[in-house]
Amino acid sequence: MTDTNKTRYEPAMTAQTVNPKRRFRGKPRGRELDNDELSALRQLLGDERDHPDLCRRDLLIEHLHAIQDGRGHLPLTALRALASYMNLPMAAIYETATFYAHFDVIHDDQRAPPAITLRVCDSLSCRLAGADALRARLEAGLDASEVRVLRAPCVGRCETAPVVEVGHRHLGHATSERVAATLATGELHPEPIDWSRLVDYRAAGGHALLADCRAGRVSVEALMHEMEEAGLRGLGGAGFPTFRKWHFVRAEPGPRYCVINADEGEPGTFKDRYYLEREPHRFLEGALVSAWAVEAEALYIYLRDEYPGLHRVLREAIGELETAGLIAPGYVVLRRGAGAYICGEESALIESLEGKPGKPRHRPPFVAQKGLFDRPTLVNNVETVYWIPLIHTRGAEWFASQGRHGRKGLRSFSVSGRVRYPGVHLAPAGITLRELVDEYCGGMAEGHGLLGYLPGGASGGILPASKADIPLDFDTLQEHGCFIGSAAVIVLSDQDDLRGVATSLLAFFADESCGQCTPCRVGSEKMLALLEREEWDAAALTRLSQVMMDASICGLGQAAPNPVLGLLKDFRPELANQNLIIRG
């Protein structure tokens, strides 16, 4: 390029063309800080000038919750004040706040949302129970200026579908009349939970294992051997042997952390809530034993925000442990999620614990090597640690001897859909779907015949009634294109629309994708669009599925195609009977 051409595109700046006001700014870019907002924030959170720990990045989501809870939304003026308070870029505050579904970021030119929000669950179980029609009735019958009606992904109460959250109070088997009655009473806080207190748990022998571990009467090696003999595996989905995970974390240099994943967001799953509501201290003992096993500096519990009543239960239960001198104040840290399915993935959960958007990390390194605060971290599921005290008390053989069809152990099945008695059913590992429905669920619901079932929630795939005699356990379903995952069983009947099932599941994955990787972000939306067509292109759906499974960063994108592939493989006659044309 010649000098002549260069001057055409890059004119020289002379003394006459320089604008001093643009060159020397008297103020930083962006809107000015509102000092009144900063003062209000200090009243709410505490004065960071006296307590610098309040500015830690890992407290960002907790601070956002405090503002949202207090004001009902997050105005940008408050976010600017929070950026100043925490000495973080406004971009970091805004990116985190807008990532999570339960934060309402309101721009300066926008109106605040109504004081009351209804969240109508639109997971598959609730949609089978009529959630779409219920939401339409609520939208038509309520004043939108006073009450807003939102769709919500699974809220973990599938046994009482359809479910509506009115403020923070959950209504099972919801009707528009029940919602209206609740609004009239103004009872919008979480429903009370009757749970077993520490004094009762200790009277029944609780915390004996923790005491033996701390006193040296039980060694880490002996306990790991016991868990190995019992066959205890991760019950959040992956099924990794518990003793081996402990071993990997212990092999890394300290300091180490322990994290409990209580963010069960898989549609159809509610077993962790079931156990936490009834025996939180058994869970806490198992969690503390796990933390002891890896010599953790602290124990973090990440609880999904859809369980507000449990937040209070766990906070009080942890307080009981501190008062009794069983743990040091602050050793157990309870944190809230904010409405993001992806945070059930362990590395995304850790990102969220650090006050960031919950986006999965590239691996390696694995979280056992570099997890929370870049230190080795043990991540266990709620139900996994819940079983540890029981296995030690009753013996490894007791747990391992419970299975059927050559399998070992017990499984907590979250069963919903077209059965007579949905709920959490503790059954032998390896039980078949037919046995589970007949022996534990009272058979199919009146007037419904078995069409198919999802053995592991939305991501676990879908199987036809002809495969209802396969043992349900880890490693038994992979050859059929499925997996048991968190043992969330959703039962479908001959009255259900399979196209609607497929679009419901893919709409969930498209909405919950964190957006970090293109195969998942674009692939899930494209697959949903293909499923909504009058005809299905099987070849295109299969190719797209393969790309998503091969190239997505985490399990969300890798597992999202599973139900679609299952329908194409095993349900073509049923789809044809429902007037769906499949090409290829």
Coordinates of C-alpha atoms in Angstrom, one line a residue:
M1 CA 0.0 0.0 0.0
T2 CA 1.4 3.4 -1.0
D3 CA 1.5 6.4 1.3
T4 CA -1.2 8.0 -0.7
N5 CA -3.6 5.1 -0.1
K6 CA -2.7 5.0 3.5
T7 CA -3.6 8.7 4.0
R8 CA -6.9 8.1 2.3
Y9 CA -8.0 5.6 5.0
E10 CA -6.0 6.9 7.9
P11 CA -6.0 10.7 7.9
A12 CA -3.3 12.3 9.9
M13 CA -4.3 13.9 13.2
T14 CA -3.3 17.6 13.4
A15 CA -3.5 20.1 16.2
Q16 CA -6.6 21.5 14.6
T17 CA -8.4 18.1 14.4
V18 CA -7.6 16.8 17.9
N19 CA -10.6 17.1 20.3
P20 CA -9.2 17.6 23.8
K21 CA -12.4 16.5 25.4
R22 CA -12.2 13.1 23.8
R23 CA -8.5 12.7 24.5
F24 CA -8.7 13.6 28.2
R25 CA -11.8 12.2 29.8
G26 CA -12.8 13.7 33.1
K27 CA -15.0 10.7 34.0
P28 CA -14.8 7.0 33.4
R29 CA -16.9 5.4 30.7
G30 CA -20.4 4.2 31.5
R31 CA -23.1 5.5 33.9
E32 CA -22.1 7.3 37.1
L33 CA -22.3 5.5 40.4
D34 CA -25.3 6.3 42.5
N35 CA -24.0 6.9 46.0
D36 CA -27.5 6.3 47.5
E37 CA -27.5 2.8 46.0
L38 CA -24.0 2.1 47.4
S39 CA -25.2 3.2 50.9
A40 CA -28.3 1.0 50.6
L41 CA -26.0 -1.9 49.5
R42 CA -23.8 -1.4 52.6
Q43 CA -26.9 -1.5 54.8
L44 CA -28.0 -4.8 53.2
L45 CA -24.7 -6.6 52.9
G46 CA -22.4 -5.0 55.5
D47 CA -19.7 -2.3 55.0
E48 CA -17.0 -3.7 52.9
R49 CA -14.6 -1.0 54.1
D50 CA -14.7 -2.6 57.6
H51 CA -15.0 -6.2 56.4
P52 CA -12.9 -6.8 53.2
D53 CA -14.0 -10.4 53.1
L54 CA -17.4 -9.3 51.8
C55 CA -15.7 -8.4 48.5
R56 CA -14.6 -11.9 47.7
R57 CA -15.6 -12.9 44.2
D58 CA -17.1 -16.2 45.4
L59 CA -19.8 -14.2 47.3
L60 CA -21.1 -12.5 44.1
I61 CA -24.0 -14.8 43.6
E62 CA -25.0 -14.6 47.2
H63 CA -24.9 -10.8 47.0
L64 CA -27.1 -10.9 43.9
H65 CA -29.6 -13.2 45.8
A66 CA -29.7 -10.7 48.6
I67 CA -30.6 -7.8 46.3
Q68 CA -33.1 -9.9 44.3
D69 CA -34.8 -11.1 47.5
G70 CA -35.0 -7.6 48.9
R71 CA -36.1 -5.7 45.9
G72 CA -37.7 -8.4 43.7
H73 CA -35.3 -7.6 40.8
L74 CA -31.8 -6.4 40.0
P75 CA -31.8 -2.8 38.7
L76 CA -28.7 -1.7 36.9
T77 CA -28.1 1.0 39.4
A78 CA -27.8 -1.7 42.1
L79 CA -25.4 -3.7 39.9
R80 CA -23.2 -0.6 39.3
A81 CA -23.1 -0.2 43.1
L82 CA -22.2 -3.8 43.5
A83 CA -19.4 -3.5 41.0
S84 CA -18.0 -0.7 43.1
Y85 CA -18.6 -2.5 46.3
M86 CA -16.7 -5.7 45.2
N87 CA -14.2 -3.8 43.0
L88 CA -15.1 -5.9 40.0
P89 CA -15.8 -4.8 36.4
M90 CA -19.4 -4.1 35.7
A91 CA -19.1 -6.6 32.8
A92 CA -18.3 -9.4 35.3
I93 CA -21.3 -8.5 37.4
Y94 CA -23.7 -8.2 34.5
E95 CA -22.5 -11.4 32.8
T96 CA -23.0 -13.4 36.0
A97 CA -26.4 -11.9 36.8
T98 CA -27.8 -12.4 33.3
F99 CA -26.6 -16.0 33.1
Y100 CA -29.0 -17.3 35.8
A101 CA -32.8 -17.6 35.3
H102 CA -33.8 -16.5 38.8
F103 CA -32.2 -13.1 38.5
D104 CA -34.3 -10.3 37.0
V105 CA -31.9 -7.7 35.6
I106 CA -33.8 -4.5 34.8
H107 CA -32.3 -1.9 32.6
D108 CA -32.7 1.8 33.3
D109 CA -35.5 2.2 30.7
Q110 CA -37.4 -0.9 31.8
R111 CA -40.2 -1.4 34.3
A112 CA -39.7 -3.6 37.3
P113 CA -41.5 -6.9 37.2
P114 CA -44.8 -7.4 39.2
A115 CA -44.3 -8.1 42.9
I116 CA -45.6 -11.7 42.5
T117 CA -44.3 -14.3 40.1
L118 CA -45.9 -17.6 39.2
R119 CA -43.6 -20.3 37.8
V120 CA -45.5 -23.1 36.0
C121 CA -43.3 -26.2 35.6
D122 CA -43.2 -27.3 32.0
S123 CA -41.1 -30.4 32.4
L124 CA -42.3 -33.5 30.7
S125 CA -44.0 -34.9 33.8
C126 CA -45.9 -31.7 34.4
R127 CA -46.8 -31.4 30.7
L128 CA -48.2 -34.9 30.8
A129 CA -50.4 -33.7 33.7
G130 CA -51.8 -30.7 31.8
A131 CA -49.3 -27.9 32.7
D132 CA -49.7 -26.2 29.3
A133 CA -53.5 -25.8 29.7
L134 CA -53.0 -24.7 33.3
R135 CA -50.5 -22.0 32.3
A136 CA -52.9 -20.7 29.6
R137 CA -55.7 -20.4 32.2
L138 CA -53.5 -18.6 34.6
E139 CA -52.3 -16.2 31.9
A140 CA -55.9 -15.5 30.9
G141 CA -57.3 -15.1 34.4
L142 CA -54.7 -12.9 36.1
D143 CA -53.8 -9.3 35.9
A144 CA -50.4 -9.2 34.2
S145 CA -49.5 -5.9 35.9
E146 CA -49.8 -7.5 39.3
V147 CA -48.8 -11.1 38.7
R148 CA -46.5 -12.5 36.0
V149 CA -46.7 -16.1 34.8
L150 CA -43.5 -17.8 33.6
R151 CA -42.6 -21.2 32.3
A152 CA -40.1 -23.0 34.5
P153 CA -38.0 -26.0 33.9
C154 CA -38.3 -29.0 36.3
V155 CA -38.7 -27.9 39.9
G156 CA -38.1 -31.3 41.4
R157 CA -41.7 -32.2 42.5
C158 CA -42.7 -34.4 39.6
E159 CA -44.7 -36.8 41.8
T160 CA -47.2 -34.1 42.3
A161 CA -47.5 -32.8 38.8
P162 CA -48.5 -30.3 37.6
V163 CA -46.6 -27.9 39.9
V164 CA -46.9 -24.1 40.2
E165 CA -44.5 -22.0 42.4
V166 CA -46.5 -19.1 43.8
G167 CA -43.9 -16.7 45.0
H168 CA -41.8 -19.2 46.9
R169 CA -44.6 -21.6 47.8
H170 CA -44.9 -24.7 45.7
L171 CA -48.4 -26.1 44.9
G172 CA -48.6 -29.7 43.8
H173 CA -51.5 -31.1 41.8
A174 CA -52.0 -27.4 41.0
T175 CA -55.2 -26.0 39.6
S176 CA -56.1 -22.4 38.7
E177 CA -58.5 -22.4 41.7
R178 CA -55.8 -23.4 44.1
V179 CA -53.4 -20.8 42.7
A180 CA -56.1 -18.1 43.1
A181 CA -56.8 -19.2 46.7
T182 CA -53.1 -19.1 47.6
L183 CA -52.7 -15.6 46.1
A184 CA -55.7 -14.5 48.1
T185 CA -54.1 -15.7 51.4
G186 CA -50.8 -14.0 50.6
E187 CA -48.9 -17.1 51.8
L188 CA -46.1 -16.9 49.4
H189 CA -43.3 -18.3 51.5
P190 CA -42.0 -21.9 51.4
E191 CA -44.3 -24.4 52.9
P192 CA -43.0 -25.7 56.3
I193 CA -41.0 -28.9 56.4
D194 CA -41.2 -31.4 59.3
W195 CA -37.6 -32.7 59.6
S196 CA -35.7 -34.8 62.1
R197 CA -33.6 -32.7 64.5
L198 CA -30.1 -33.3 65.7
V199 CA -31.2 -34.5 69.1
D200 CA -33.4 -37.2 67.6
Y201 CA -30.7 -38.2 65.1
R202 CA -28.1 -38.6 67.9
A203 CA -30.5 -40.5 70.1
A204 CA -30.9 -43.1 67.3
G205 CA -27.1 -43.5 67.0
G206 CA -26.4 -40.8 64.5
H207 CA -22.9 -39.2 64.2
A208 CA -21.3 -42.4 65.7
L209 CA -19.4 -43.0 62.5
L210 CA -18.1 -39.4 62.4
A211 CA -17.0 -39.6 66.0
D212 CA -15.2 -42.9 65.3
C213 CA -13.5 -41.5 62.2
R214 CA -12.3 -38.4 64.1
A215 CA -11.1 -40.5 67.1
G216 CA -9.1 -42.9 64.9
R217 CA -11.3 -45.9 65.6
V218 CA -12.2 -46.1 61.9
S219 CA -9.4 -45.5 59.3
V220 CA -9.8 -43.9 55.9
E221 CA -8.5 -47.1 54.3
A222 CA -11.0 -49.3 56.2
L223 CA -13.9 -47.0 55.3
M224 CA -12.8 -46.9 51.6
H225 CA -12.7 -50.7 51.6
E226 CA -16.2 -50.8 53.1
M227 CA -17.6 -48.5 50.4
E228 CA -15.8 -50.7 47.8
E229 CA -17.3 -53.9 49.2
A230 CA -20.8 -52.3 49.3
G231 CA -20.4 -51.2 45.7
L232 CA -21.5 -47.6 46.5
R233 CA -21.3 -45.4 43.4
G234 CA -22.1 -41.8 42.5
L235 CA -25.9 -41.5 42.5
G236 CA -26.1 -38.2 40.8
G237 CA -25.7 -39.6 37.3
A238 CA -22.2 -40.7 36.4
G239 CA -22.0 -43.7 38.7
F240 CA -18.3 -43.4 39.5
P241 CA -17.2 -45.6 42.4
T242 CA -17.2 -43.6 45.6
F243 CA -14.0 -45.1 47.2
R244 CA -12.0 -44.5 44.0
K245 CA -13.0 -40.8 43.8
W246 CA -11.9 -40.4 47.4
H247 CA -8.6 -42.1 46.5
F248 CA -7.9 -39.8 43.5
V249 CA -8.5 -36.6 45.6
R250 CA -6.4 -37.9 48.5
A251 CA -3.5 -38.5 46.1
E252 CA -3.4 -34.7 45.3
P253 CA -1.5 -32.3 47.6
G254 CA -3.5 -30.2 50.0
P255 CA -5.3 -28.0 50.7
R256 CA -8.4 -29.8 49.5
Y257 CA -12.1 -29.1 49.4
C258 CA -15.3 -31.1 49.5
V259 CA -18.4 -30.1 47.6
I260 CA -21.8 -31.6 47.7
N261 CA -23.9 -31.4 44.6
A262 CA -27.5 -30.7 45.7
D263 CA -28.5 -29.2 42.4
E264 CA -30.6 -32.1 41.0
G265 CA -32.0 -30.4 37.9
E266 CA -32.5 -33.4 35.7
P267 CA -36.2 -33.4 34.7
G268 CA -37.9 -36.2 36.6
T269 CA -35.5 -36.2 39.5
F270 CA -36.5 -35.5 43.1
K271 CA -34.9 -38.2 45.3
D272 CA -32.3 -35.8 46.9
R273 CA -35.1 -33.5 48.0
Y274 CA -36.9 -36.4 49.4
Y275 CA -34.0 -37.4 51.6
L276 CA -33.0 -33.9 52.6
E277 CA -36.5 -33.1 53.7
R278 CA -36.7 -36.1 56.0
E279 CA -33.2 -36.7 57.4
P280 CA -30.9 -33.8 56.8
H281 CA -28.6 -34.9 59.6
R282 CA -27.9 -38.3 58.1
F283 CA -26.9 -36.5 54.9
L284 CA -24.8 -34.0 56.8
E285 CA -23.0 -36.8 58.7
G286 CA -22.2 -38.6 55.4
A287 CA -21.0 -35.3 53.9
L288 CA -18.8 -34.6 56.9
V289 CA -17.3 -38.1 56.7
S290 CA -16.5 -37.6 53.0
A291 CA -14.8 -34.3 53.9
W292 CA -12.9 -36.0 56.7
A293 CA -11.8 -38.8 54.2
V294 CA -10.0 -36.2 52.0
E295 CA -8.9 -33.9 54.8
A296 CA -11.0 -31.1 53.3
E297 CA -10.4 -27.5 54.5
A298 CA -14.1 -26.8 54.1
L299 CA -17.3 -28.4 53.0
Y300 CA -19.5 -26.6 50.5
I301 CA -23.1 -27.5 49.8
Y302 CA -24.6 -26.2 46.5
L303 CA -28.4 -26.3 46.8
R304 CA -30.6 -25.6 43.9
D305 CA -32.7 -22.5 44.3
E306 CA -35.9 -24.3 43.5
Y307 CA -35.7 -25.8 47.0
P308 CA -36.2 -22.6 49.2
G309 CA -37.7 -24.5 52.1
L310 CA -34.7 -26.8 52.2
H311 CA -32.4 -23.8 52.3
R312 CA -33.9 -23.0 55.7
V313 CA -33.8 -26.6 56.9
L314 CA -30.1 -27.0 56.1
R315 CA -29.2 -23.6 57.5
E316 CA -30.8 -24.6 60.8
A317 CA -29.3 -28.1 60.8
I318 CA -25.8 -26.7 60.2
G319 CA -26.5 -24.3 63.0
E320 CA -27.4 -27.2 65.3
L321 CA -24.0 -28.9 64.4
E322 CA -22.1 -25.7 65.2
T323 CA -24.0 -25.2 68.5
A324 CA -23.3 -28.8 69.5
G325 CA -19.6 -28.4 68.8
L326 CA -19.6 -31.1 66.1
I327 CA -18.2 -28.6 63.5
A328 CA -16.4 -25.3 63.7
P329 CA -18.4 -22.3 62.8
G330 CA -18.1 -21.7 59.1
Y331 CA -16.7 -25.1 58.2
V332 CA -19.9 -26.0 56.3
V333 CA -20.8 -23.4 53.7
L334 CA -24.3 -23.4 52.2
R335 CA -24.7 -21.8 48.9
R336 CA -27.7 -21.3 46.6
G337 CA -27.9 -21.9 42.9
A338 CA -29.8 -19.5 40.8
G339 CA -31.7 -21.5 38.2
A340 CA -29.3 -23.1 35.8
Y341 CA -29.5 -26.9 34.9
I342 CA -25.9 -26.8 33.7
C343 CA -24.7 -26.3 37.2
G344 CA -25.4 -29.9 37.9
E345 CA -22.3 -30.6 35.9
E346 CA -19.5 -30.6 38.5
S347 CA -17.1 -28.2 36.9
A348 CA -19.9 -25.7 36.1
L349 CA -21.1 -26.1 39.7
I350 CA -17.6 -25.1 40.9
E351 CA -17.5 -22.1 38.6
S352 CA -20.8 -21.0 40.1
L353 CA -19.5 -21.5 43.6
E354 CA -16.7 -19.1 42.7
G355 CA -19.2 -16.5 41.7
K356 CA -19.1 -16.9 38.0
P357 CA -21.5 -18.0 35.2
G358 CA -21.9 -21.8 35.5
K359 CA -20.0 -22.8 32.3
P360 CA -18.3 -26.2 32.3
R361 CA -14.5 -26.3 32.2
H362 CA -12.4 -28.0 29.6
R363 CA -10.8 -31.2 31.0
P364 CA -8.2 -32.2 31.9
P365 CA -7.4 -31.1 34.6
F366 CA -10.2 -32.7 36.4
V367 CA -11.8 -31.2 39.5
A368 CA -10.1 -33.9 41.6
Q369 CA -6.9 -32.2 40.6
K370 CA -7.9 -28.5 40.2
G371 CA -11.4 -27.8 41.4
L372 CA -12.7 -25.2 43.8
F373 CA -10.3 -22.2 44.1
D374 CA -8.0 -24.2 41.9
R375 CA -7.5 -26.9 44.6
P376 CA -8.2 -30.6 44.6
T377 CA -11.9 -31.1 45.2
L378 CA -14.1 -34.0 46.0
V379 CA -17.6 -33.6 44.5
N380 CA -20.2 -36.0 45.8
N381 CA -24.0 -36.3 45.3
V382 CA -26.5 -35.9 48.1
E383 CA -27.8 -39.5 48.0
T384 CA -24.3 -40.9 47.7
V385 CA -23.2 -39.5 51.0
Y386 CA -26.6 -40.2 52.6
W387 CA -25.9 -43.9 52.4
I388 CA -22.4 -43.8 54.0
P389 CA -23.6 -43.9 57.7
L390 CA -26.2 -46.6 57.0
I391 CA -23.7 -48.8 55.1
H392 CA -21.2 -48.6 58.0
T393 CA -23.9 -49.4 60.6
R394 CA -25.5 -52.2 58.8
G395 CA -22.5 -53.5 56.9
A396 CA -21.4 -53.5 53.3
E397 CA -23.0 -56.9 52.7
W398 CA -26.4 -55.6 53.7
F399 CA -26.2 -53.0 50.9
A400 CA -24.6 -55.1 48.3
S401 CA -27.0 -58.0 48.8
Q402 CA -30.1 -56.0 47.8
G403 CA -29.9 -56.3 44.0
R404 CA -31.9 -58.3 41.4
H405 CA -30.9 -59.9 38.1
G406 CA -27.2 -60.1 39.0
R407 CA -26.9 -56.5 40.2
K408 CA -25.9 -55.2 43.6
G409 CA -27.2 -52.5 45.9
L410 CA -30.3 -50.3 46.3
R411 CA -31.5 -47.5 44.0
S412 CA -33.8 -44.6 44.8
F413 CA -36.1 -44.3 41.8
S414 CA -37.9 -41.0 41.2
V415 CA -40.9 -42.3 39.3
S416 CA -43.4 -40.0 37.6
G417 CA -45.8 -40.0 34.7
R418 CA -48.5 -42.5 34.0
V419 CA -48.3 -44.6 37.1
R420 CA -50.8 -45.0 39.9
Y421 CA -48.4 -44.1 42.7
P422 CA -45.6 -41.8 41.6
G423 CA -42.9 -40.9 44.1
V424 CA -39.5 -42.0 45.4
H425 CA -39.3 -45.8 45.5
L426 CA -36.4 -47.5 47.1
A427 CA -35.9 -50.7 45.2
P428 CA -33.2 -53.3 44.4
A429 CA -30.7 -52.3 41.8
G430 CA -31.4 -54.2 38.6
I431 CA -35.1 -54.2 39.0
T432 CA -36.9 -53.9 35.6
L433 CA -39.3 -51.2 34.7
R434 CA -42.2 -53.7 34.6
E435 CA -41.4 -54.9 38.1
L436 CA -40.9 -51.4 39.4
V437 CA -44.3 -50.3 38.1
D438 CA -46.2 -53.4 39.2
E439 CA -44.6 -53.9 42.6
Y440 CA -43.9 -50.3 43.8
C441 CA -46.1 -48.0 41.8
G442 CA -49.4 -49.8 41.9
G443 CA -49.4 -50.4 38.2
M444 CA -50.2 -48.0 35.4
A445 CA -52.6 -45.2 36.0
E446 CA -56.3 -46.0 35.3
G447 CA -57.0 -46.2 31.6
H448 CA -53.4 -46.0 30.5
G449 CA -51.3 -48.7 28.8
L450 CA -47.5 -48.7 28.8
L451 CA -46.0 -47.2 25.7
G452 CA -42.4 -46.4 26.8
Y453 CA -40.3 -44.9 29.5
L454 CA -37.3 -42.7 30.2
P455 CA -35.0 -44.6 32.5
G456 CA -32.7 -41.7 33.5
G457 CA -34.6 -38.4 33.1
A458 CA -34.5 -36.2 30.0
S459 CA -30.9 -37.1 29.1
G460 CA -31.1 -40.8 29.8
G461 CA -32.8 -41.7 26.5
I462 CA -36.2 -43.4 25.9
L463 CA -37.1 -47.1 25.6
P464 CA -40.3 -48.8 24.3
A465 CA -42.6 -51.1 26.3
S466 CA -41.0 -54.1 24.5
K467 CA -37.9 -53.3 26.5
A468 CA -39.5 -53.0 29.9
D469 CA -37.7 -56.1 31.2
I470 CA -34.2 -54.8 31.0
P471 CA -32.5 -54.5 34.5
L472 CA -32.3 -50.9 35.5
D473 CA -28.8 -50.1 36.8
F474 CA -25.4 -48.7 35.8
D475 CA -23.9 -50.4 32.8
T476 CA -27.1 -52.3 31.7
L477 CA -28.7 -49.7 29.4
Q478 CA -25.8 -48.4 27.3
E479 CA -26.2 -51.0 24.5
H480 CA -29.8 -49.7 24.1
G481 CA -28.6 -46.1 23.7
C482 CA -29.7 -45.2 27.3
F483 CA -28.3 -44.8 30.8
I484 CA -29.8 -44.8 34.3
G485 CA -28.3 -41.5 35.4
S486 CA -30.0 -40.3 38.5
A487 CA -32.7 -43.0 38.2
A488 CA -35.4 -40.6 37.2
V489 CA -38.1 -42.8 35.6
I490 CA -40.8 -41.1 33.5
V491 CA -43.5 -43.5 32.3
L492 CA -45.3 -42.8 29.1
S493 CA -48.6 -44.3 28.0
D494 CA -50.5 -45.1 24.8
Q495 CA -52.3 -41.8 25.2
D496 CA -49.2 -39.6 25.0
D497 CA -48.0 -37.7 21.9
L498 CA -44.5 -38.8 21.1
R499 CA -43.8 -35.7 19.0
G500 CA -44.8 -33.6 21.9
V501 CA -42.5 -35.6 24.2
A502 CA -39.5 -35.0 21.8
T503 CA -40.1 -31.3 21.4
S504 CA -40.6 -30.9 25.1
L505 CA -37.3 -32.5 25.9
L506 CA -35.3 -30.7 23.2
A507 CA -36.9 -27.3 24.1
F508 CA -35.5 -27.9 27.6
F509 CA -32.0 -28.6 26.4
A510 CA -32.0 -25.7 24.0
D511 CA -33.1 -23.4 26.8
E512 CA -30.6 -24.7 29.3
S513 CA -27.5 -24.8 27.1
C514 CA -24.9 -22.5 28.6
G515 CA -24.0 -21.4 25.1
Q516 CA -20.3 -21.9 25.5
C517 CA -19.8 -24.4 22.7
T518 CA -21.4 -24.2 19.3
P519 CA -22.3 -27.9 18.8
C520 CA -24.6 -27.7 21.9
R521 CA -25.8 -24.1 21.6
V522 CA -26.7 -24.2 17.9
G523 CA -27.2 -28.0 17.6
S524 CA -30.0 -28.1 20.3
E525 CA -31.9 -25.3 18.7
K526 CA -31.5 -26.8 15.2
M527 CA -32.7 -30.2 16.4
L528 CA -35.7 -28.6 18.0
A529 CA -36.5 -26.8 14.7
L530 CA -36.2 -30.2 12.8
L531 CA -38.6 -31.9 15.3
E532 CA -41.2 -29.2 15.0
R533 CA -41.5 -29.8 11.2
E534 CA -44.5 -31.8 9.8
E535 CA -42.0 -34.5 8.6
W536 CA -38.9 -35.7 10.4
D537 CA -35.7 -36.1 8.4
A538 CA -34.1 -39.1 10.1
A539 CA -30.8 -38.7 8.3
A540 CA -30.4 -35.1 9.2
L541 CA -31.4 -35.7 12.8
T542 CA -28.9 -38.6 13.1
R543 CA -26.0 -36.5 11.6
L544 CA -26.8 -33.6 13.8
S545 CA -26.9 -35.9 16.8
Q546 CA -23.5 -37.4 16.0
V547 CA -21.9 -33.9 15.8
M548 CA -23.4 -32.9 19.1
M549 CA -22.3 -36.1 20.8
D550 CA -18.8 -35.9 19.4
A551 CA -18.0 -32.2 19.8
S552 CA -19.9 -30.8 22.8
I553 CA -17.8 -29.9 25.8
C554 CA -20.0 -31.5 28.5
G555 CA -22.8 -34.0 29.0
L556 CA -25.6 -31.6 28.2
G557 CA -24.9 -31.4 24.5
Q558 CA -23.6 -35.0 24.4
A559 CA -26.8 -36.5 25.9
A560 CA -29.5 -34.1 24.5
P561 CA -30.0 -36.2 21.3
N562 CA -30.6 -39.5 23.3
P563 CA -34.4 -39.3 23.4
V564 CA -34.6 -38.4 19.7
L565 CA -32.3 -41.3 18.7
G566 CA -34.4 -43.6 20.8
L567 CA -37.6 -42.6 19.2
L568 CA -36.1 -43.1 15.7
K569 CA -34.7 -46.5 16.7
D570 CA -37.6 -48.0 18.6
F571 CA -40.8 -46.0 18.0
R572 CA -41.3 -45.7 14.3
P573 CA -44.5 -47.7 14.2
E574 CA -46.0 -45.7 17.1
L575 CA -44.9 -42.4 15.5
A576 CA -46.5 -43.5 12.2
N577 CA -49.8 -44.3 14.1
Q578 CA -49.7 -40.7 15.4
N579 CA -49.5 -39.5 11.8
L580 CA -45.9 -38.4 11.8
I581 CA -44.0 -39.0 8.6
I582 CA -40.3 -39.9 8.9
R583 CA -38.0 -39.7 5.9
G584 CA -34.8 -41.7 5.7

